Amino acid sequence: MKNIAILGATGSIGLNTLDVISRHPDRFKVFAVSAKSDWETLHKICIKHLPSFAVLVDEAAAESLRKVVPAGVEVLCGNSALDDIASHQKTDFIMAAIVGAAGLSSTFCAAQAGKRIMLANKESLVLGGSLLMRLAKKSGAEIIPVDSEHSAIFQCLQGGKEGLNKIQLTASGGPFLNTPLEKLSSATPTEACNHPNWKMGKKISVDSATMMNKGLEVIEANFLFGLASNQIEVVVHPQSIVHSFVYFDDGSVLSQLGLPDMRSAISYAMSYPGRLQSGVKQLDLTKESSLEFHPPDMKKFKCLELAYKAMSEGKSAPGTLNAANEVAVDAFLNNRVGFLDIPKIIAKTLNEAPSQNLDTLEGVVENDQLSRQIALSFVGSSD
Ligand code: NAD
Ligand code: MG
């Protein structure tokens, strides 16, 4: 029996993880769950799964949950409690499914404690990738990607990396794939969050619309698989059936296919190196429309170009890119800036923030905070 701590249990990845766990009560136990403030959803989860711990970051929300929680579930509160459940002696696996840099600390704690990290929170790799990979190597922690493209590549590399030439991450292109650039200035948060293939949280939905999601994923792949930047390409594939490609020197190309349902990647991270029933329907290619592949339009999707630039610069640049993106996306979702201001804010922040080596978690956090301040100063300022 494996005890799982789900960090970000009330979100899209968290709820899909609970669905997979429910199908295998003989193999997995929900040991701990967390959310920022959504205590009502966490309450429902507690009733169904009876975890030992339920954590809420927000104090008032924790108080509300305490009044109604079933016996045997201990309610904890605050950011340090996230670290505690991630590194708890009884935790075997964590699902790192908090959105944004808020997931950094608990992911690092799990890495330090040598846990299996099922990593959905790509931002922690973008922010502190080399540090996190080093820490995991030292402690023996396993980092199993949950991002569908990285799970695909991870699955294709089970035979080893010998003769690996390059990888190609597939991108749906998001809701604005066919929208002309001049119309994007008036794009609304509702339009940006209306993803054609995947049901996801708001932040990653906007990231998909700007294609920053793919940019973050390029950096994620750089750290996860130890590849050079010129070995990581992006190809637009609107149907989201092929989840990425691995090219080998002998001309062979491996890929993993499946319907766009995150439970495939989640269950693989849980069962690796084996496989589990995940609840995902079988793919029938005879029933799919034709599969298309196009090069990405870097002029229209400036965020992707900025991510490649930050990856080449290295040092603190990926962390700065991520922080500026979180600030800009939040401002967009709150109608404070337009859709096309997102790449502008990120570009200005990358220009202004100092480039520095980040050798400690404290350094990573300081750079994140400084970059946020710089990005915030550009929110609302005109060109
Ligand atoms: P979501 O918005 O649906 O859920 C986020 C979860 O994190 C919620 O449980 C929320 O309570 C918690 N949370 C938010 N802010 C927090 C904070 N400051 N402190 C502590 N907890 C906080 O997001 P999601 O779509 O499930 O995405 C989660 C992560 O997985 C992201 O990093 C995203 O990039 C990645 N991811 C998601 C998908 C997907 O299909 N949704 C696919 C690949 C990768
Ligand atoms: Mg992805």
PDB file of N, CA and C in Angstrom, residues 2 37 40 90 98 104 121 176 187 191 215 218 250 270 290 344 363 373 375:
ATOM      1  N   LYS A   2       0.621   2.174  -0.923  1.00  0.00           N
ATOM      2  CA  LYS A   2       1.396   3.420  -0.984  1.00  0.00           C
ATOM      3  C   LYS A   2       0.543   4.570  -0.451  1.00  0.00           C
ATOM      4  N   SER A  37      -7.680  27.569  -0.250  1.00  0.00           N
ATOM      5  CA  SER A  37      -8.759  28.080   0.592  1.00  0.00           C
ATOM      6  C   SER A  37     -10.103  27.382   0.356  1.00  0.00           C
ATOM      7  N   GLU A  40     -14.674  23.817   1.188  1.00  0.00           N
ATOM      8  CA  GLU A  40     -15.877  23.007   0.900  1.00  0.00           C
ATOM      9  C   GLU A  40     -15.517  21.773   0.059  1.00  0.00           C
ATOM     10  N   LYS A  90       5.403   9.054   6.835  1.00  0.00           N
ATOM     11  CA  LYS A  90       4.474   8.047   6.295  1.00  0.00           C
ATOM     12  C   LYS A  90       4.093   8.290   4.840  1.00  0.00           C
ATOM     13  N   ILE A  98       0.086  21.748  -6.959  1.00  0.00           N
ATOM     14  CA  ILE A  98      -0.215  23.151  -6.650  1.00  0.00           C
ATOM     15  C   ILE A  98       0.137  23.937  -7.903  1.00  0.00           C
ATOM     16  N   LEU A 104       6.673  25.325  -5.010  1.00  0.00           N
ATOM     17  CA  LEU A 104       8.131  25.098  -4.958  1.00  0.00           C
ATOM     18  C   LEU A 104       8.581  24.437  -3.651  1.00  0.00           C
ATOM     19  N   ASN A 121       3.459  20.174 -11.132  1.00  0.00           N
ATOM     20  CA  ASN A 121       3.862  21.566 -10.929  1.00  0.00           C
ATOM     21  C   ASN A 121       5.166  21.869 -11.675  1.00  0.00           C
ATOM     22  N   PHE A 176      -6.536  30.151 -29.340  1.00  0.00           N
ATOM     23  CA  PHE A 176      -6.307  31.232 -30.307  1.00  0.00           C
ATOM     24  C   PHE A 176      -5.421  30.810 -31.476  1.00  0.00           C
ATOM     25  N   ALA A 187      -8.836  39.957 -26.607  1.00  0.00           N
ATOM     26  CA  ALA A 187      -9.216  38.641 -26.072  1.00  0.00           C
ATOM     27  C   ALA A 187      -9.535  38.741 -24.574  1.00  0.00           C
ATOM     28  N   GLU A 191     -12.518  33.838 -22.939  1.00  0.00           N
ATOM     29  CA  GLU A 191     -12.088  33.256 -24.223  1.00  0.00           C
ATOM     30  C   GLU A 191     -10.760  32.518 -24.058  1.00  0.00           C
ATOM     31  N   GLY A 215       6.335  27.006 -23.543  1.00  0.00           N
ATOM     32  CA  GLY A 215       7.636  27.568 -23.199  1.00  0.00           C
ATOM     33  C   GLY A 215       8.131  27.018 -21.869  1.00  0.00           C
ATOM     34  N   VAL A 218       9.249  23.498 -22.349  1.00  0.00           N
ATOM     35  CA  VAL A 218      10.561  23.359 -22.992  1.00  0.00           C
ATOM     36  C   VAL A 218      11.646  23.412 -21.897  1.00  0.00           C
ATOM     37  N   ASP A 250      19.252   6.800 -35.505  1.00  0.00           N
ATOM     38  CA  ASP A 250      19.075   5.830 -36.602  1.00  0.00           C
ATOM     39  C   ASP A 250      17.848   6.129 -37.459  1.00  0.00           C
ATOM     40  N   MET A 270       1.890   6.915 -10.912  1.00  0.00           N
ATOM     41  CA  MET A 270       1.577   6.128  -9.713  1.00  0.00           C
ATOM     42  C   MET A 270       2.067   4.688  -9.832  1.00  0.00           C
ATOM     43  N   SER A 290      -8.162  13.544 -39.073  1.00  0.00           N
ATOM     44  CA  SER A 290      -6.734  13.407 -39.396  1.00  0.00           C
ATOM     45  C   SER A 290      -5.877  14.150 -38.370  1.00  0.00           C
ATOM     46  N   LYS A 344       4.604  41.414 -23.176  1.00  0.00           N
ATOM     47  CA  LYS A 344       5.326  42.696 -23.004  1.00  0.00           C
ATOM     48  C   LYS A 344       5.858  42.817 -21.577  1.00  0.00           C
ATOM     49  N   GLY A 363      17.980  31.562  -2.588  1.00  0.00           N
ATOM     50  CA  GLY A 363      18.307  32.392  -3.756  1.00  0.00           C
ATOM     51  C   GLY A 363      17.198  32.317  -4.802  1.00  0.00           C
ATOM     52  N   GLN A 373       8.175  41.812  -8.078  1.00  0.00           N
ATOM     53  CA  GLN A 373       8.074  43.260  -7.840  1.00  0.00           C
ATOM     54  C   GLN A 373       8.302  44.033  -9.133  1.00  0.00           C
ATOM     55  N   ALA A 375       7.920  42.961 -12.238  1.00  0.00           N
ATOM     56  CA  ALA A 375       6.801  42.728 -13.161  1.00  0.00           C
ATOM     57  C   ALA A 375       5.581  43.553 -12.739  1.00  0.00           C
TER      58      ALA A 375
END
